[in-house]
GROMACS .gro file of C-alpha atoms in nm:
model
  466
    1MET     CA    1   6.298  18.134  -1.210
    2ASN     CA    2   5.920  18.146  -1.261
    3ALA     CA    3   5.776  18.215  -0.915
    4GLN     CA    4   5.457  18.030  -1.000
    5ASN     CA    5   5.651  17.712  -1.055
    6VAL     CA    6   5.830  17.724  -0.722
    7ALA     CA    7   5.718  17.443  -0.490
    8TYR     CA    8   5.769  17.682  -0.203
    9SER     CA    9   5.482  17.935  -0.190
   10LYS     CA   10   5.536  18.303  -0.181
   11ILE     CA   11   5.538  18.552   0.104
   12GLU     CA   12   5.343  18.864   0.177
   13ASN     CA   13   5.059  18.968   0.409
   14LEU     CA   14   4.722  18.956   0.580
   15GLN     CA   15   4.494  19.253   0.605
   16ASN     CA   16   4.187  19.343   0.811
   17SER     CA   17   4.004  19.431   0.491
   18PRO     CA   18   4.092  19.373   0.127
   19ASP     CA   19   4.125  19.745   0.057
   20SER     CA   20   4.318  19.850   0.368
   21LYS     CA   21   4.679  19.967   0.350
   22SER     CA   22   4.944  19.897   0.608
   23ASP     CA   23   5.309  19.978   0.653
   24LYS     CA   24   5.362  19.619   0.760
   25ILE     CA   25   5.337  19.336   0.513
   26LYS     CA   26   5.089  19.086   0.657
   27VAL     CA   27   5.144  18.715   0.608
   28GLY     CA   28   4.907  18.431   0.692
   29ILE     CA   29   5.078  18.103   0.778
   30ILE     CA   30   4.879  17.781   0.791
   31GLY     CA   31   5.027  17.532   1.037
   32GLY     CA   32   5.192  17.582   1.377
   33GLY     CA   33   5.453  17.309   1.372
   34LEU     CA   34   5.824  17.390   1.371
   35MET     CA   35   5.813  17.480   1.003
   36GLY     CA   36   5.525  17.723   1.045
   37MET     CA   37   5.661  17.881   1.362
   38ALA     CA   38   6.019  17.915   1.235
   39LEU     CA   39   5.882  18.065   0.916
   40ALA     CA   40   5.662  18.309   1.110
   41TYR     CA   41   5.959  18.415   1.321
   42ARG     CA   42   6.185  18.474   1.020
   43VAL     CA   43   5.910  18.667   0.839
   44SER     CA   44   5.832  18.880   1.145
   45GLU     CA   45   6.198  18.981   1.169
   46LEU     CA   46   6.159  19.141   0.825
   47ASN     CA   47   5.920  19.427   0.747
   48ALA     CA   48   5.619  19.201   0.798
   49SER     CA   49   5.376  19.070   1.054
   50ALA     CA   50   5.258  18.712   1.060
   51LYS     CA   51   4.956  18.525   1.188
   52VAL     CA   52   4.990  18.151   1.245
   53PHE     CA   53   4.682  17.927   1.224
   54GLU     CA   54   4.708  17.596   1.411
   55SER     CA   55   4.427  17.340   1.433
   56ASN     CA   56   4.548  17.185   1.761
   57SER     CA   57   4.545  17.329   2.111
   58GLN     CA   58   4.927  17.326   2.127
   59LEU     CA   59   5.198  17.445   1.892
   60GLY     CA   60   5.472  17.212   1.777
   61GLY     CA   61   5.326  16.931   1.567
   62LEU     CA   62   5.548  16.626   1.618
   63SER     CA   63   5.772  16.843   1.838
   64THR     CA   64   5.498  16.936   2.081
   65HIS     CA   65   5.513  16.880   2.458
   66TYR     CA   66   5.334  16.648   2.699
   67ASP     CA   67   5.246  16.663   3.069
   68TYR     CA   68   5.406  16.361   3.237
   69GLY     CA   69   5.274  16.447   3.581
   70ASN     CA   70   5.557  16.605   3.778
   71PHE     CA   71   5.717  16.766   3.473
   72THR     CA   72   5.657  16.855   3.108
   73TRP     CA   73   5.879  16.726   2.830
   74ASP     CA   74   5.866  16.637   2.461
   75LYS     CA   75   5.580  16.412   2.353
   76PHE     CA   76   5.815  16.225   2.120
   77TYR     CA   77   6.191  16.202   2.154
   78HIS     CA   78   6.413  16.463   1.991
   79VAL     CA   79   6.782  16.539   2.002
   80ILE     CA   80   7.014  16.799   1.853
   81VAL     CA   81   7.343  16.691   1.700
   82PRO     CA   82   7.645  16.925   1.669
   83THR     CA   83   7.608  16.947   1.290
   84ASP     CA   84   7.248  17.075   1.311
   85GLY     CA   85   7.364  17.423   1.217
   86SER     CA   86   7.031  17.569   1.103
   87LEU     CA   87   6.847  17.454   1.414
   88ILE     CA   88   7.123  17.568   1.649
   89ASN     CA   89   7.132  17.912   1.485
   90LEU     CA   90   6.756  17.947   1.527
   91ILE     CA   91   6.789  17.859   1.896
   92LYS     CA   92   7.059  18.126   1.929
   93ASP     CA   93   6.858  18.383   1.734
   94ILE     CA   94   6.560  18.357   1.968
   95GLY     CA   95   6.786  18.405   2.270
   96LEU     CA   96   6.811  18.048   2.397
   97GLU     CA   97   7.183  17.989   2.345
   98GLU     CA   98   7.240  17.967   2.722
   99SER     CA   99   6.962  17.706   2.744
  100LEU     CA  100   7.132  17.476   2.493
  101ASN     CA  101   7.303  17.190   2.678
  102TRP     CA  102   7.544  16.927   2.549
  103SER     CA  103   7.595  16.581   2.696
  104ARG     CA  104   7.803  16.281   2.597
  105SER     CA  105   7.584  16.030   2.418
  106PHE     CA  106   7.625  15.653   2.432
  107THR     CA  107   7.502  15.393   2.184
  108GLY     CA  108   7.420  15.032   2.254
  109TYR     CA  109   7.314  14.726   2.059
  110TYR     CA  110   7.089  14.453   2.201
  111VAL     CA  111   7.108  14.114   2.038
  112ASN     CA  112   7.084  13.751   2.153
  113LYS     CA  113   6.957  13.872   2.494
  114SER     CA  114   7.278  14.066   2.553
  115PHE     CA  115   7.371  14.436   2.569
  116HIS     CA  116   7.675  14.562   2.377
  117SER     CA  117   7.826  14.910   2.407
  118LEU     CA  118   7.958  15.057   2.082
  119ASN     CA  119   8.123  15.379   2.194
  120SER     CA  120   8.495  15.326   2.145
  121PRO     CA  121   8.722  15.150   1.898
  122LYS     CA  122   8.790  14.884   2.162
  123GLU     CA  123   8.421  14.814   2.221
  124PHE     CA  124   8.357  14.803   1.850
  125LEU     CA  125   8.641  14.555   1.798
  126MET     CA  126   8.496  14.337   2.074
  127PHE     CA  127   8.147  14.325   1.919
  128PRO     CA  128   8.098  13.946   1.897
  129LEU     CA  129   7.874  13.910   1.591
  130LEU     CA  130   8.131  14.028   1.337
  131ASN     CA  131   8.492  13.938   1.265
  132ILE     CA  132   8.764  14.197   1.203
  133TRP     CA  133   8.718  14.199   0.827
  134ASP     CA  134   8.341  14.244   0.865
  135LYS     CA  135   8.400  14.536   1.099
  136VAL     CA  136   8.638  14.701   0.855
  137ARG     CA  137   8.372  14.675   0.584
  138LEU     CA  138   8.107  14.812   0.822
  139VAL     CA  139   8.321  15.115   0.902
  140PHE     CA  140   8.382  15.165   0.530
  141THR     CA  141   8.006  15.158   0.462
  142ILE     CA  142   7.943  15.429   0.719
  143PHE     CA  143   8.245  15.638   0.614
  144TYR     CA  144   8.169  15.616   0.242
  145GLY     CA  145   7.792  15.654   0.285
  146GLY     CA  146   7.836  15.976   0.480
  147ARG     CA  147   8.024  16.129   0.187
  148ILE     CA  148   7.790  16.040  -0.097
  149SER     CA  149   7.634  16.349  -0.251
  150ASN     CA  150   7.448  16.204  -0.551
  151TRP     CA  151   7.144  16.062  -0.369
  152LYS     CA  152   6.952  16.010  -0.696
  153LYS     CA  153   7.158  15.701  -0.772
  154LEU     CA  154   7.067  15.556  -0.433
  155GLU     CA  155   6.697  15.587  -0.518
  156LYS     CA  156   6.734  15.316  -0.779
  157VAL     CA  157   6.870  15.042  -0.550
  158THR     CA  158   6.712  14.879  -0.247
  159VAL     CA  159   6.866  14.941   0.092
  160LYS     CA  160   6.932  14.568   0.122
  161ASP     CA  161   7.120  14.541  -0.207
  162TRP     CA  162   7.323  14.855  -0.137
  163LEU     CA  163   7.426  14.750   0.214
  164ILE     CA  164   7.526  14.402   0.093
  165ARG     CA  165   7.726  14.553  -0.192
  166MET     CA  166   7.905  14.792   0.043
  167GLY     CA  167   7.962  14.579   0.352
  168GLY     CA  168   7.894  14.218   0.261
  169ARG     CA  169   7.612  13.978   0.336
  170LYS     CA  170   7.730  13.890   0.688
  171ASN     CA  171   7.731  14.254   0.792
  172PHE     CA  172   7.383  14.289   0.652
  173ASN     CA  173   7.243  13.975   0.815
  174LYS     CA  174   7.403  14.030   1.156
  175PHE     CA  175   7.402  14.409   1.192
  176TRP     CA  176   7.182  14.596   0.944
  177GLU     CA  177   6.886  14.365   0.883
  178PRO     CA  178   6.776  14.344   1.249
  179LEU     CA  179   6.782  14.725   1.265
  180LEU     CA  180   6.582  14.758   0.943
  181LEU     CA  181   6.328  14.500   1.059
  182ALA     CA  182   6.288  14.682   1.390
  183LYS     CA  183   6.242  15.016   1.215
  184LEU     CA  184   6.038  14.917   0.909
  185GLY     CA  185   5.929  14.555   0.946
  186GLU     CA  186   5.912  14.363   0.619
  187ASN     CA  187   5.862  14.697   0.442
  188TYR     CA  188   6.239  14.745   0.447
  189LYS     CA  189   6.264  14.516   0.142
  190ARG     CA  190   6.086  14.784  -0.065
  191VAL     CA  191   6.284  15.081   0.062
  192SER     CA  192   6.565  15.246  -0.132
  193ALA     CA  193   6.917  15.309  -0.005
  194VAL     CA  194   6.827  15.676   0.046
  195PHE     CA  195   6.661  15.572   0.372
  196ILE     CA  196   6.982  15.457   0.541
  197TRP     CA  197   7.192  15.726   0.369
  198THR     CA  198   6.996  16.007   0.537
  199TYR     CA  199   7.061  15.857   0.883
  200ILE     CA  200   7.427  15.790   0.817
  201ARG     CA  201   7.485  16.147   0.698
  202ARG     CA  202   7.318  16.312   0.998
  203LEU     CA  203   7.404  16.090   1.292
  204PHE     CA  204   7.740  15.946   1.200
  205LYS     CA  205   7.879  16.270   1.059
  206ALA     CA  206   7.786  16.431   1.390
  207ARG     CA  207   8.041  16.202   1.553
  208GLU     CA  208   8.311  16.363   1.339
  209HIS     CA  209   8.242  16.711   1.474
  210PRO     CA  210   8.577  16.854   1.582
  211VAL     CA  211   8.451  17.020   1.904
  212GLU     CA  212   8.184  16.799   2.053
  213LYS     CA  213   8.247  16.449   1.928
  214ASP     CA  214   7.984  16.197   2.045
  215TYR     CA  215   7.784  16.477   2.209
  216MET     CA  216   7.415  16.547   2.163
  217GLY     CA  217   7.214  16.845   2.277
  218TYR     CA  218   6.881  16.960   2.413
  219VAL     CA  219   6.722  17.285   2.522
  220SER     CA  220   6.633  17.318   2.890
  221GLY     CA  221   6.262  17.254   2.921
  222GLY     CA  222   6.253  17.064   2.591
  223TYR     CA  223   6.084  17.193   2.278
  224LYS     CA  224   5.816  17.365   2.486
  225THR     CA  225   6.083  17.621   2.572
  226VAL     CA  226   6.158  17.672   2.203
  227PHE     CA  227   5.794  17.721   2.106
  228ASP     CA  228   5.721  17.945   2.404
  229ARG     CA  229   6.011  18.169   2.300
  230LEU     CA  230   5.901  18.168   1.936
  231GLU     CA  231   5.551  18.270   2.046
  232HIS     CA  232   5.694  18.548   2.263
  233SER     CA  233   5.909  18.672   1.974
  234LEU     CA  234   5.609  18.684   1.742
  235THR     CA  235   5.406  18.883   1.992
  236LYS     CA  236   5.694  19.128   2.030
  237ASN     CA  237   5.706  19.168   1.651
  238ASN     CA  238   5.333  19.250   1.625
  239SER     CA  239   5.247  18.902   1.503
  240SER     CA  240   5.001  18.651   1.645
  241ILE     CA  241   4.892  18.288   1.677
  242ALA     CA  242   4.543  18.138   1.653
  243LEU     CA  243   4.512  17.792   1.811
  244ASN     CA  244   4.219  17.551   1.776
  245THR     CA  245   4.133  17.700   1.439
  246SER     CA  246   3.976  17.510   1.153
  247ILE     CA  247   4.068  17.649   0.810
  248GLN     CA  248   3.762  17.624   0.586
  249GLY     CA  249   3.887  17.790   0.272
  250ILE     CA  250   4.159  18.001   0.110
  251ARG     CA  251   4.081  18.204  -0.202
  252PRO     CA  252   4.244  18.489  -0.396
  253LEU     CA  253   4.097  18.838  -0.413
  254GLU     CA  254   4.054  19.027  -0.739
  255THR     CA  255   4.238  19.327  -0.594
  256GLY     CA  256   4.533  19.115  -0.481
  257GLY     CA  257   4.600  18.931  -0.160
  258MET     CA  258   4.424  18.633  -0.010
  259GLU     CA  259   4.115  18.560   0.194
  260VAL     CA  260   4.135  18.300   0.471
  261GLN     CA  261   3.810  18.157   0.603
  262TYR     CA  262   3.827  17.990   0.943
  263ASP     CA  263   3.579  17.914   1.223
  264ASP     CA  264   3.310  18.116   1.042
  265LYS     CA  265   3.541  18.418   1.026
  266VAL     CA  266   3.722  18.583   0.736
  267GLU     CA  267   4.063  18.751   0.741
  268TYR     CA  268   4.258  18.917   0.462
  269PHE     CA  269   4.629  18.876   0.393
  270ASP     CA  270   4.879  19.013   0.147
  271LYS     CA  271   5.026  18.663   0.117
  272VAL     CA  272   4.949  18.317   0.253
  273ILE     CA  273   5.204  18.041   0.312
  274PHE     CA  274   5.070  17.689   0.357
  275THR     CA  275   5.280  17.448   0.568
  276ALA     CA  276   5.017  17.184   0.654
  277PRO     CA  277   4.991  16.840   0.483
  278ILE     CA  278   4.883  16.797   0.122
  279ASN     CA  279   4.552  16.631   0.209
  280VAL     CA  280   4.453  16.946   0.401
  281LEU     CA  281   4.577  17.165   0.114
  282GLU     CA  282   4.343  16.984  -0.125
  283GLN     CA  283   4.045  17.038   0.104
  284VAL     CA  284   4.076  17.412   0.165
  285THR     CA  285   4.223  17.572  -0.148
  286SER     CA  286   4.046  17.679  -0.462
  287PRO     CA  287   4.169  17.544  -0.801
  288GLU     CA  288   4.312  17.879  -0.911
  289LEU     CA  289   4.566  17.875  -0.626
  290CYS     CA  290   4.763  17.561  -0.698
  291GLU     CA  291   4.776  17.241  -0.895
  292ILE     CA  292   4.864  16.909  -0.734
  293VAL     CA  293   4.989  16.648  -0.978
  294LYS     CA  294   4.978  16.302  -0.826
  295ASN     CA  295   5.141  15.981  -0.939
  296ASP     CA  296   4.935  15.663  -0.970
  297THR     CA  297   5.146  15.514  -0.688
  298PRO     CA  298   5.023  15.644  -0.352
  299ILE     CA  299   5.268  15.753  -0.084
  300GLU     CA  300   5.275  15.524   0.217
  301TYR     CA  301   5.348  15.667   0.559
  302LEU     CA  302   5.488  15.519   0.874
  303GLY     CA  303   5.338  15.625   1.203
  304VAL     CA  304   5.464  15.570   1.555
  305VAL     CA  305   5.323  15.424   1.871
  306CYS     CA  306   5.546  15.513   2.165
  307LEU     CA  307   5.535  15.404   2.526
  308VAL     CA  308   5.698  15.660   2.754
  309LEU     CA  309   5.804  15.523   3.090
  310ILE     CA  310   5.872  15.748   3.390
  311THR     CA  311   6.077  15.574   3.657
  312LYS     CA  312   6.249  15.647   3.988
  313LYS     CA  313   6.570  15.483   3.869
  314PRO     CA  314   6.756  15.494   3.534
  315LEU     CA  315   6.682  15.210   3.295
  316THR     CA  316   6.965  15.243   3.046
  317PRO     CA  317   7.305  15.411   3.020
  318PHE     CA  318   7.254  15.452   2.643
  319TYR     CA  319   7.089  15.740   2.464
  320VAL     CA  320   6.991  15.494   2.192
  321LEU     CA  321   6.979  15.117   2.230
  322ASN     CA  322   6.936  14.957   1.888
  323MET     CA  323   6.735  14.637   1.888
  324GLY     CA  324   6.889  14.343   1.709
  325ASP     CA  325   6.630  14.095   1.841
  326VAL     CA  326   6.336  14.121   1.603
  327ASP     CA  327   6.083  13.972   1.847
  328THR     CA  328   6.108  14.277   2.074
  329PRO     CA  329   5.779  14.472   2.044
  330PHE     CA  330   5.944  14.815   2.009
  331THR     CA  331   6.191  14.961   1.761
  332GLY     CA  332   6.450  15.069   2.015
  333VAL     CA  333   6.507  15.221   2.357
  334ILE     CA  334   6.569  15.595   2.379
  335GLY     CA  335   6.720  15.690   2.713
  336ILE     CA  336   6.661  16.065   2.717
  337SER     CA  337   6.766  16.077   3.082
  338SER     CA  338   7.115  15.965   2.983
  339LEU     CA  339   7.146  16.313   2.826
  340VAL     CA  340   6.904  16.533   3.017
  341ASN     CA  341   6.980  16.653   3.369
  342GLN     CA  342   6.733  16.507   3.620
  343ASP     CA  343   6.656  16.859   3.743
  344GLU     CA  344   6.464  16.894   3.417
  345THR     CA  345   6.242  16.595   3.496
  346ALA     CA  346   6.169  16.645   3.868
  347GLY     CA  347   6.438  16.394   3.967
  348GLU     CA  348   6.267  16.121   3.763
  349TYR     CA  349   6.388  15.931   3.456
  350ILE     CA  350   6.220  15.930   3.117
  351THR     CA  351   6.265  15.654   2.859
  352TYR     CA  352   6.093  15.620   2.521
  353PHE     CA  353   6.001  15.286   2.360
  354PRO     CA  354   5.887  15.361   2.001
  355LYS     CA  355   5.748  15.130   1.738
  356TYR     CA  356   5.724  15.255   1.379
  357ILE     CA  357   5.432  15.097   1.195
  358PRO     CA  358   5.244  15.131   0.862
  359SER     CA  359   4.890  15.264   0.837
  360LYS     CA  360   4.727  14.920   0.840
  361HIS     CA  361   4.910  14.783   1.145
  362GLN     CA  362   4.696  14.618   1.413
  363TYR     CA  363   4.826  14.855   1.683
  364TRP     CA  364   4.613  15.140   1.548
  365ALA     CA  365   4.298  14.949   1.642
  366MET     CA  366   4.423  14.860   1.991
  367SER     CA  367   4.356  15.055   2.306
  368ASP     CA  368   4.638  15.221   2.499
  369GLU     CA  369   4.599  14.956   2.768
  370GLU     CA  370   4.643  14.672   2.518
  371ILE     CA  371   4.954  14.826   2.367
  372GLU     CA  372   5.099  14.901   2.708
  373THR     CA  373   5.055  14.535   2.810
  374ILE     CA  374   5.250  14.421   2.502
  375PHE     CA  375   5.526  14.678   2.544
  376MET     CA  376   5.563  14.625   2.918
  377ALA     CA  377   5.619  14.253   2.860
  378GLY     CA  378   5.906  14.343   2.627
  379ILE     CA  379   6.045  14.595   2.876
  380ARG     CA  380   6.044  14.343   3.161
  381ASP     CA  381   6.216  14.091   2.936
  382LEU     CA  382   6.481  14.352   2.860
  383TYR     CA  383   6.511  14.480   3.218
  384PRO     CA  384   6.405  14.197   3.453
  385GLU     CA  385   6.537  14.394   3.751
  386LEU     CA  386   6.271  14.663   3.699
  387LYS     CA  387   6.020  14.653   3.987
  388SER     CA  388   5.667  14.786   3.987
  389ASP     CA  389   5.760  15.026   4.266
  390ASP     CA  390   6.025  15.178   4.038
  391ILE     CA  391   5.761  15.289   3.786
  392VAL     CA  392   5.610  15.633   3.842
  393SER     CA  393   5.383  15.636   3.535
  394SER     CA  394   5.350  15.517   3.176
  395HIS     CA  395   5.205  15.694   2.873
  396ILE     CA  396   5.113  15.588   2.520
  397ASN     CA  397   5.162  15.856   2.255
  398ARG     CA  398   5.070  15.807   1.890
  399ALA     CA  399   5.126  15.986   1.560
  400PHE     CA  400   4.967  15.842   1.247
  401LYS     CA  401   5.192  16.007   0.986
  402VAL     CA  402   5.555  16.053   1.086
  403GLN     CA  403   5.761  15.981   0.775
  404PRO     CA  404   5.699  15.856   0.422
  405LEU     CA  405   5.818  15.513   0.319
  406GLN     CA  406   6.102  15.594   0.079
  407VAL     CA  407   6.043  15.322  -0.178
  408LEU     CA  408   6.244  15.288  -0.498
  409ASN     CA  409   6.236  15.607  -0.710
  410TYR     CA  410   6.043  15.784  -0.436
  411SER     CA  411   6.106  16.133  -0.578
  412ASN     CA  412   5.909  16.033  -0.890
  413ILE     CA  413   5.591  15.953  -0.697
  414VAL     CA  414   5.590  16.255  -0.466
  415PRO     CA  415   5.299  16.483  -0.563
  416LYS     CA  416   5.418  16.787  -0.755
  417ILE     CA  417   5.274  17.113  -0.623
  418LYS     CA  418   5.259  17.403  -0.868
  419THR     CA  419   5.146  17.733  -0.721
  420LYS     CA  420   4.935  17.934  -0.964
  421HIS     CA  421   4.889  18.264  -0.782
  422PRO     CA  422   5.161  18.518  -0.689
  423ASP     CA  423   5.024  18.562  -0.337
  424PHE     CA  424   5.008  18.194  -0.240
  425PHE     CA  425   5.293  17.964  -0.140
  426VAL     CA  426   5.329  17.605  -0.027
  427LEU     CA  427   5.613  17.503   0.202
  428ASN     CA  428   5.580  17.163   0.368
  429THR     CA  429   5.759  16.834   0.429
  430SER     CA  430   5.591  16.654   0.138
  431GLN     CA  431   5.881  16.757  -0.086
  432PHE     CA  432   6.155  16.614   0.138
  433VAL     CA  433   6.283  16.352  -0.104
  434ASN     CA  434   6.649  16.330  -0.005
  435ASN     CA  435   6.640  16.383   0.370
  436SER     CA  436   6.469  16.247   0.677
  437VAL     CA  437   6.204  16.462   0.843
  438ASN     CA  438   6.426  16.607   1.116
  439ASN     CA  439   6.400  16.949   1.276
  440ASN     CA  440   6.731  17.075   1.142
  441PHE     CA  441   6.630  17.010   0.782
  442VAL     CA  442   6.292  17.174   0.847
  443VAL     CA  443   6.467  17.495   0.959
  444THR     CA  444   6.712  17.473   0.668
  445HIS     CA  445   6.414  17.452   0.433
  446VAL     CA  446   6.258  17.759   0.594
  447ASN     CA  447   6.581  17.959   0.576
  448SER     CA  448   6.621  17.882   0.208
  449PHE     CA  449   6.266  17.994   0.135
  450VAL     CA  450   6.290  18.319   0.331
  451GLU     CA  451   6.625  18.408   0.176
  452GLN     CA  452   6.482  18.353  -0.170
  453PHE     CA  453   6.179  18.575  -0.118
  454LYS     CA  454   6.288  18.851   0.120
  455SER     CA  455   6.339  19.085  -0.177
  456GLU     CA  456   5.973  19.034  -0.262
  457LEU     CA  457   5.880  19.149   0.087
  458LYS     CA  458   6.085  19.466   0.039
  459THR     CA  459   5.908  19.532  -0.290
  460LYS     CA  460   5.569  19.495  -0.128
  461ALA     CA  461   5.669  19.718   0.164
  462THR     CA  462   5.774  19.991  -0.078
  463SER     CA  463   5.445  19.973  -0.270
  464ASN     CA  464   5.248  20.007   0.055
  465THR     CA  465   5.410  20.343   0.127
  466VAL     CA  466   5.334  20.494  -0.213
   0.00000   0.00000   0.00000
C-alpha cells in the first residue's frame, strides 16, 4: 500500500528543534477529542511521546463534561453497550475496569399521548399500533438488518423505501416514520438506508450479547473520569497536552519532520497526526502536505440542541423513550438516571431532551431561554405531574456539527483526503461512511491506524539511535 495514499496520516514525532535527536519518537496530535486522546495514549505506549493540541479549555469534544451544580457529568448523553469491544478494552487498558458499571436498560415508546414499554416479548406483543403479522415483519427487519454486511447496496436506496420493503408500509407509518421524523425531520426522505442500518447493528445486536443482555454501561464519574485517566497516562509516559491552543500552521521541514505553529510559538515534531475537522485542516496546512478532493455536493451536518433537566425525583423508568408523536419539541427522552447510580449525581436525577436539527434550523438563532421555554412546555405535556419544586436546574447544551446527513450515495460525496508527505497523517471522523459517529467506532478506527503504523515507529526509533 502506498503510504501517501492512506486516508489515515502517518505517525512519528515532535522535536524541540529540527536538528535535535531523541531516543523517543515525538508525535504531534491535533485535536483532543476521544480520537486524539486515544491515539495519543496508544502512541505513548509505544517507543514514542505525544503532545496533544486542543483548542478548547476541556478535553473530550462531544464527550466532554459539564458542571451541573452539585455534580459533574457528561455534557451530552453517552452509553456503552456490551458489544463495544474496542471502547471497553481501552477503558480496561487505562486501569478503569473496576469503574465500569452495567445496569439493565429499558426502552419505551411514546405515541398518542401514551407510554408503552417494549422490553419483553409480552410487552412487544401488546404494543397496540401493530398487529401480530406487522410485529413479525418488524422483528424480521431488525434481525435481518443487523446481519447485513454489504452496506454499499444500502447507500443506493432511501431509508423509507428500504424499511417499507422489509417490514411493510404499516410498520413504516406507525413505527419507523415517527422515529425518523423526530430524529431527522423531513430530511429523512433524503437519507439512505445506511442511517438506520448503523443503529440496528450497534444497539439491537447489543441485546443479543450472551452475558449482559439488555444491559448498558457507564464509567463512574462519566467521561471526565476517562479523559482524566488518559491525561494521567500521557503524563506518566512523558507526553503532554496543550489546551486553549490555536493552531496557525503546519508545514514540512526540508530535513524531515514537521513544524507546528500555534499561539505565536513553533514546535518541531517527527510526525504530525491531524484529527480535527476538515475545515480546520484546510485552514492550517500547506498544499504540499495533503490534497482534499471535494465533490460538488456539499456535506450537510446535523447538530443538536439538548435541554438537560436536573430533578429531585426520577422522570422516566426508561433509558431511552422514543417519541412517536411528531409535535413533541425534542427527539426523545434519555433517562441517564435509570442506569446511573444516584451517588454519581449527588442524589439528583439527570434527564436529557435532545433535538437534532440541520444547520439552518431556527433554534440556532434562539436564546437558551427561548429554547428552554419551548422544551419545558413539551416536558410538562409529557409529565404533567412534574412540579416546579421538583426541578433543581435546567441547562441548554448545543453542538453545531454532530453527524453528517447520510444522503443517497454518501460515500461518493465525502471529501477524499490524500496525504502527500511521509510525516503527516489525517485521522478523523470525516471518513466514517458506513458507521455512526459513536465512541466505540472512534476507538476501533484509532486501533486500526496504530496497528498499521507501529512498525514505522520502530523504524524511526532505530534510526534515532544510529
